[in-house]
Amino acid sequence: MEKRKPFIAGNWKMFKTISEAIETSEQLVKLLSGTIGKDVMIAPPFTALYSVSGIIRESCISLGAQNLFWEKEGAYTGEISPAMLGSAGCKYVIIGHSERRQYFGDNDETVNKKVRAALEAGLIPILCVGESEKERESNYTFSVLDKQVKKGLEGFSLDDLKTIVIAYEPLWAIGTGKTATKEQAQEVHLFLRSLIEKEFGDKLSGSIRILYGGSVKPDNISELMAMPDVDGALVGGASLNPDTFSKLVNYN
Ligand code: 13P
């Protein structure tokens, strides 16, 4: 089995104006110029995508979006289509982030439509799953994740999913400074990989990258990445500062 390439992704959420995004990405291009053997992505807000795309084009950094709408075009005020993201230079799109599920009504059904629309447009979906604190305390972690993955990926073939990335982001760890321990992350990542194996076979379960997200910082990334089933990180707060994000990318 080929080794899975580490993937460090930054989700900028609703931070940075266009000029701030330009400055940050220019610094990142310089700081990360020697990067080899890792995939790196940043996901700025929609307004900054096209400007950032021009800056990172020749670098090791790829562009991602934080959301999309599944229709190709139409009277959907305020929404962004998969093709629009592609034309702005995006390679990846984050789908089903817990903040979207919590505040904007995303659910397993709409997530499934978004994954399909992304794949049809040639974008790589990063499907986010994760349990709340209450669900973990009531021992529902695995059943919640089981449902999110099965429904999110319902109706897809193995071939459809060969590029897809999964991000495990426990809600209690996002922006709280409370990271899952490396053992907690490994336990869930192994569960997710086994679930993919059951649903789609061992070819996909062996190659699919599962990222961990939730208070990842330069001082905890190495121990998380040392876990056999943790293939990368989806970083929020610590991805906003170029020095910190470059430290995360250059973990060892
Ligand atoms: P923090 O790294 O700020 O906890 O956010 C994680 C996250 O939600 C990334 O998508």
Coordinates of C-alpha atoms and ligand atoms in Angstrom, one line a residue:
M1 CA 0.0 0.0 0.0
E2 CA 1.3 3.4 -1.0
K3 CA 2.0 5.7 1.9
R4 CA -0.6 8.5 2.4
K5 CA 0.8 11.9 1.8
P6 CA 0.4 14.3 4.8
F7 CA -2.1 17.0 4.2
I8 CA -2.0 20.3 6.2
A9 CA -5.0 22.5 5.5
G10 CA -5.9 25.9 6.8
N11 CA -9.5 27.0 7.2
W12 CA -9.6 30.8 7.5
K13 CA -13.3 30.8 8.3
M14 CA -14.7 34.4 8.3
F15 CA -11.4 36.1 8.8
K16 CA -9.3 38.4 6.5
T17 CA -10.3 41.1 4.0
I18 CA -8.8 40.8 0.5
S19 CA -5.7 42.9 1.4
E20 CA -5.1 40.9 4.5
A21 CA -5.5 37.6 2.6
I22 CA -3.1 38.8 0.0
E23 CA -0.5 39.7 2.6
T24 CA -0.8 36.4 4.4
S25 CA -0.6 34.3 1.3
E26 CA 2.4 36.2 0.0
Q27 CA 4.2 35.5 3.3
L28 CA 3.1 31.9 3.2
V29 CA 4.5 31.4 -0.3
K30 CA 7.9 32.7 0.9
L31 CA 7.9 30.7 4.2
L32 CA 6.8 27.4 2.5
S33 CA 9.0 27.6 -0.6
G34 CA 11.1 24.6 0.4
T35 CA 8.1 22.3 1.2
I36 CA 8.2 18.8 -0.3
G37 CA 6.3 15.6 0.4
K38 CA 3.3 17.3 1.8
D39 CA 0.0 18.7 0.5
V40 CA -0.9 22.2 1.7
M41 CA -4.2 24.0 1.3
I42 CA -5.6 27.3 2.5
A43 CA -9.3 28.2 2.4
P44 CA -9.8 31.9 2.5
P45 CA -13.2 33.5 2.4
F46 CA -14.9 33.6 -1.0
T47 CA -14.1 37.3 -1.6
A48 CA -10.4 36.6 -1.5
L49 CA -10.2 33.4 -3.5
Y50 CA -9.3 34.8 -6.8
S51 CA -6.6 37.2 -5.6
V52 CA -5.0 34.5 -3.4
S53 CA -5.2 32.1 -6.3
G54 CA -2.9 34.3 -8.4
I55 CA -0.4 34.5 -5.5
I56 CA -0.1 30.8 -4.7
R57 CA -0.3 29.5 -8.3
E58 CA 3.4 28.6 -8.7
S59 CA 3.8 27.5 -5.0
C60 CA 3.2 24.2 -3.1
I61 CA 0.0 25.7 -1.7
S62 CA -3.4 24.8 -3.1
L63 CA -6.6 26.7 -2.9
G64 CA -9.8 25.6 -1.1
A65 CA -13.2 27.0 -0.5
Q66 CA -15.2 26.8 2.7
N67 CA -18.6 25.8 1.2
L68 CA -20.6 25.7 -2.0
F69 CA -24.1 25.3 -3.3
W70 CA -25.0 22.2 -5.2
E71 CA -26.9 23.8 -8.2
K72 CA -25.0 24.7 -11.3
E73 CA -26.5 28.2 -11.6
G74 CA -29.8 29.9 -11.1
A75 CA -31.8 32.3 -8.9
Y76 CA -30.1 31.4 -5.6
T77 CA -29.2 34.8 -4.1
G78 CA -26.1 34.7 -2.0
E79 CA -24.9 31.2 -3.1
I80 CA -21.7 30.1 -4.9
S81 CA -21.6 27.3 -7.5
P82 CA -19.0 24.6 -7.9
A83 CA -18.0 26.0 -11.3
M84 CA -17.5 29.5 -9.8
L85 CA -15.1 28.0 -7.3
G86 CA -13.2 26.1 -10.0
S87 CA -13.0 29.3 -12.0
A88 CA -11.6 31.2 -9.0
G89 CA -8.8 28.6 -8.8
C90 CA -10.0 26.2 -6.2
K91 CA -8.9 22.6 -6.1
Y92 CA -10.6 21.7 -2.8
V93 CA -13.8 22.5 -1.0
I94 CA -14.7 22.0 2.7
I95 CA -18.1 20.5 3.0
G96 CA -20.3 20.0 6.1
H97 CA -18.1 21.9 8.5
S98 CA -19.8 21.8 12.0
E99 CA -20.2 25.6 11.9
R100 CA -22.3 25.2 8.8
R101 CA -24.3 22.4 10.3
Q102 CA -24.8 24.4 13.5
Y103 CA -25.6 27.9 12.2
F104 CA -26.6 27.5 8.5
G105 CA -28.8 24.4 8.4
D106 CA -26.4 22.0 6.6
N107 CA -27.3 18.4 7.3
D108 CA -26.4 15.0 6.0
E109 CA -28.7 15.3 3.0
T110 CA -27.5 18.7 1.9
V111 CA -23.9 17.6 2.6
N112 CA -24.5 14.6 0.3
K113 CA -25.7 16.9 -2.5
K114 CA -22.7 19.2 -2.0
V115 CA -20.2 16.3 -2.2
R116 CA -21.9 15.2 -5.4
A117 CA -21.8 18.7 -6.9
A118 CA -18.2 19.2 -5.9
L119 CA -17.1 15.9 -7.5
E120 CA -19.0 16.6 -10.7
A121 CA -17.2 19.9 -11.0
G122 CA -13.8 18.3 -10.5
L123 CA -13.3 19.7 -7.0
I124 CA -11.9 17.5 -4.1
P125 CA -14.4 17.5 -1.2
I126 CA -13.1 17.6 2.3
L127 CA -16.1 16.1 4.2
C128 CA -16.2 17.2 7.8
V129 CA -17.7 15.0 10.5
G130 CA -17.6 15.2 14.3
E131 CA -19.5 14.7 17.5
S132 CA -20.6 17.2 20.1
E133 CA -19.4 17.1 23.7
K134 CA -22.8 15.8 24.8
E135 CA -22.8 13.1 22.2
R136 CA -19.3 12.0 23.3
E137 CA -20.3 12.0 27.0
S138 CA -23.4 9.9 26.2
N139 CA -21.2 7.4 24.2
Y140 CA -22.8 8.3 20.9
T141 CA -19.5 9.3 19.2
F142 CA -19.3 6.3 16.9
S143 CA -23.0 6.2 16.0
V144 CA -23.0 9.9 15.1
L145 CA -19.9 9.5 12.9
D146 CA -21.3 6.4 11.3
K147 CA -24.4 8.3 10.3
Q148 CA -22.6 11.4 9.1
V149 CA -20.2 9.3 6.9
K150 CA -22.8 6.8 5.5
K151 CA -25.4 9.5 4.7
G152 CA -22.8 12.0 3.4
L153 CA -21.3 9.4 1.1
E154 CA -24.6 7.6 0.2
G155 CA -25.0 6.7 -3.5
F156 CA -21.3 7.1 -4.5
S157 CA -19.1 4.5 -6.1
L158 CA -15.6 3.7 -5.1
D159 CA -14.5 5.4 -8.3
D160 CA -16.3 8.6 -7.4
L161 CA -14.6 8.8 -4.0
K162 CA -11.0 8.1 -4.9
T163 CA -10.0 11.8 -4.3
I164 CA -12.1 12.6 -1.3
V165 CA -10.7 13.6 2.0
I166 CA -12.4 13.2 5.4
A167 CA -11.8 15.6 8.3
Y168 CA -12.7 14.5 11.9
E169 CA -13.4 17.6 13.9
P170 CA -14.9 17.0 17.3
L171 CA -17.1 20.0 18.1
W172 CA -15.8 20.2 21.6
A173 CA -12.3 20.7 20.3
I174 CA -13.0 23.5 17.8
G175 CA -11.7 26.9 18.9
T176 CA -11.7 25.8 22.5
G177 CA -8.0 25.1 23.0
K178 CA -9.1 21.6 24.1
T179 CA -7.5 19.2 21.6
A180 CA -8.5 15.5 21.4
T181 CA -5.6 13.5 22.8
K182 CA -3.6 11.6 20.3
E183 CA -5.2 8.4 21.5
Q184 CA -8.8 9.8 21.1
A185 CA -7.9 11.0 17.6
Q186 CA -6.4 7.7 16.6
E187 CA -9.4 5.7 18.0
V188 CA -11.8 7.7 15.9
H189 CA -9.7 7.8 12.8
L190 CA -9.3 4.0 12.9
F191 CA -13.1 3.7 13.3
L192 CA -13.6 6.0 10.3
R193 CA -11.1 4.0 8.2
S194 CA -12.7 0.7 9.1
L195 CA -16.1 2.2 8.2
I196 CA -14.8 3.2 4.8
E197 CA -13.4 -0.3 4.4
K198 CA -16.8 -1.9 5.2
E199 CA -18.7 0.5 2.9
F200 CA -16.2 0.8 0.0
G201 CA -13.4 -1.8 0.4
D202 CA -9.8 -1.8 1.4
K203 CA -8.5 0.0 -1.6
L204 CA -10.2 3.2 -0.6
S205 CA -9.8 2.8 3.1
G206 CA -6.0 2.4 2.6
S207 CA -5.7 5.5 0.4
I208 CA -8.2 7.9 1.9
R209 CA -6.8 10.7 3.9
I210 CA -8.4 11.4 7.3
L211 CA -7.4 14.8 8.8
Y212 CA -7.9 15.8 12.4
G213 CA -9.2 19.2 13.3
G214 CA -9.8 21.0 16.6
S215 CA -7.2 23.2 18.3
V216 CA -4.3 21.9 16.3
K217 CA -1.2 24.0 17.2
P218 CA 2.5 23.8 16.6
D219 CA 3.0 22.2 19.9
N220 CA 0.6 19.3 19.4
I221 CA 0.7 18.6 15.7
S222 CA 3.7 16.2 15.8
E223 CA 2.1 13.8 18.3
L224 CA -1.1 13.8 16.4
M225 CA 0.6 13.2 13.1
A226 CA 2.6 10.3 14.6
M227 CA -0.6 8.4 15.0
P228 CA -1.0 5.7 12.2
D229 CA -4.4 6.8 11.0
V230 CA -4.0 10.6 11.3
D231 CA -3.0 11.8 7.8
G232 CA -3.2 15.5 8.3
A233 CA -4.7 18.5 10.0
L234 CA -7.5 20.9 9.3
V235 CA -6.5 24.0 11.2
G236 CA -8.6 27.0 12.0
G237 CA -7.2 29.7 14.4
A238 CA -3.6 28.7 14.0
S239 CA -3.7 28.9 10.2
L240 CA -4.4 32.6 10.2
N241 CA -0.8 33.6 11.1
P242 CA 1.7 32.7 8.4
D243 CA 4.6 32.0 10.9
T244 CA 2.4 29.6 12.9
F245 CA 0.9 27.9 9.8
S246 CA 4.3 27.4 8.3
K247 CA 5.4 25.8 11.6
L248 CA 2.4 23.5 11.4
V249 CA 3.3 22.5 7.8
N250 CA 6.9 21.9 8.8
Y251 CA 6.1 19.8 11.8
N252 CA 8.4 16.8 12.3
Ligands
13P1 P1 -9.5 25.6 15.4 O1 -8.2 25.1 14.9 O2 -9.6 27.1 15.6 O3 -9.9 24.8 16.6 O4 -10.6 25.2 14.3 C1 -10.7 24.0 13.8 C2 -11.6 24.0 12.6 O5 -12.8 24.2 12.7 C3 -11.0 23.8 11.2 O6 -11.9 23.7 10.3

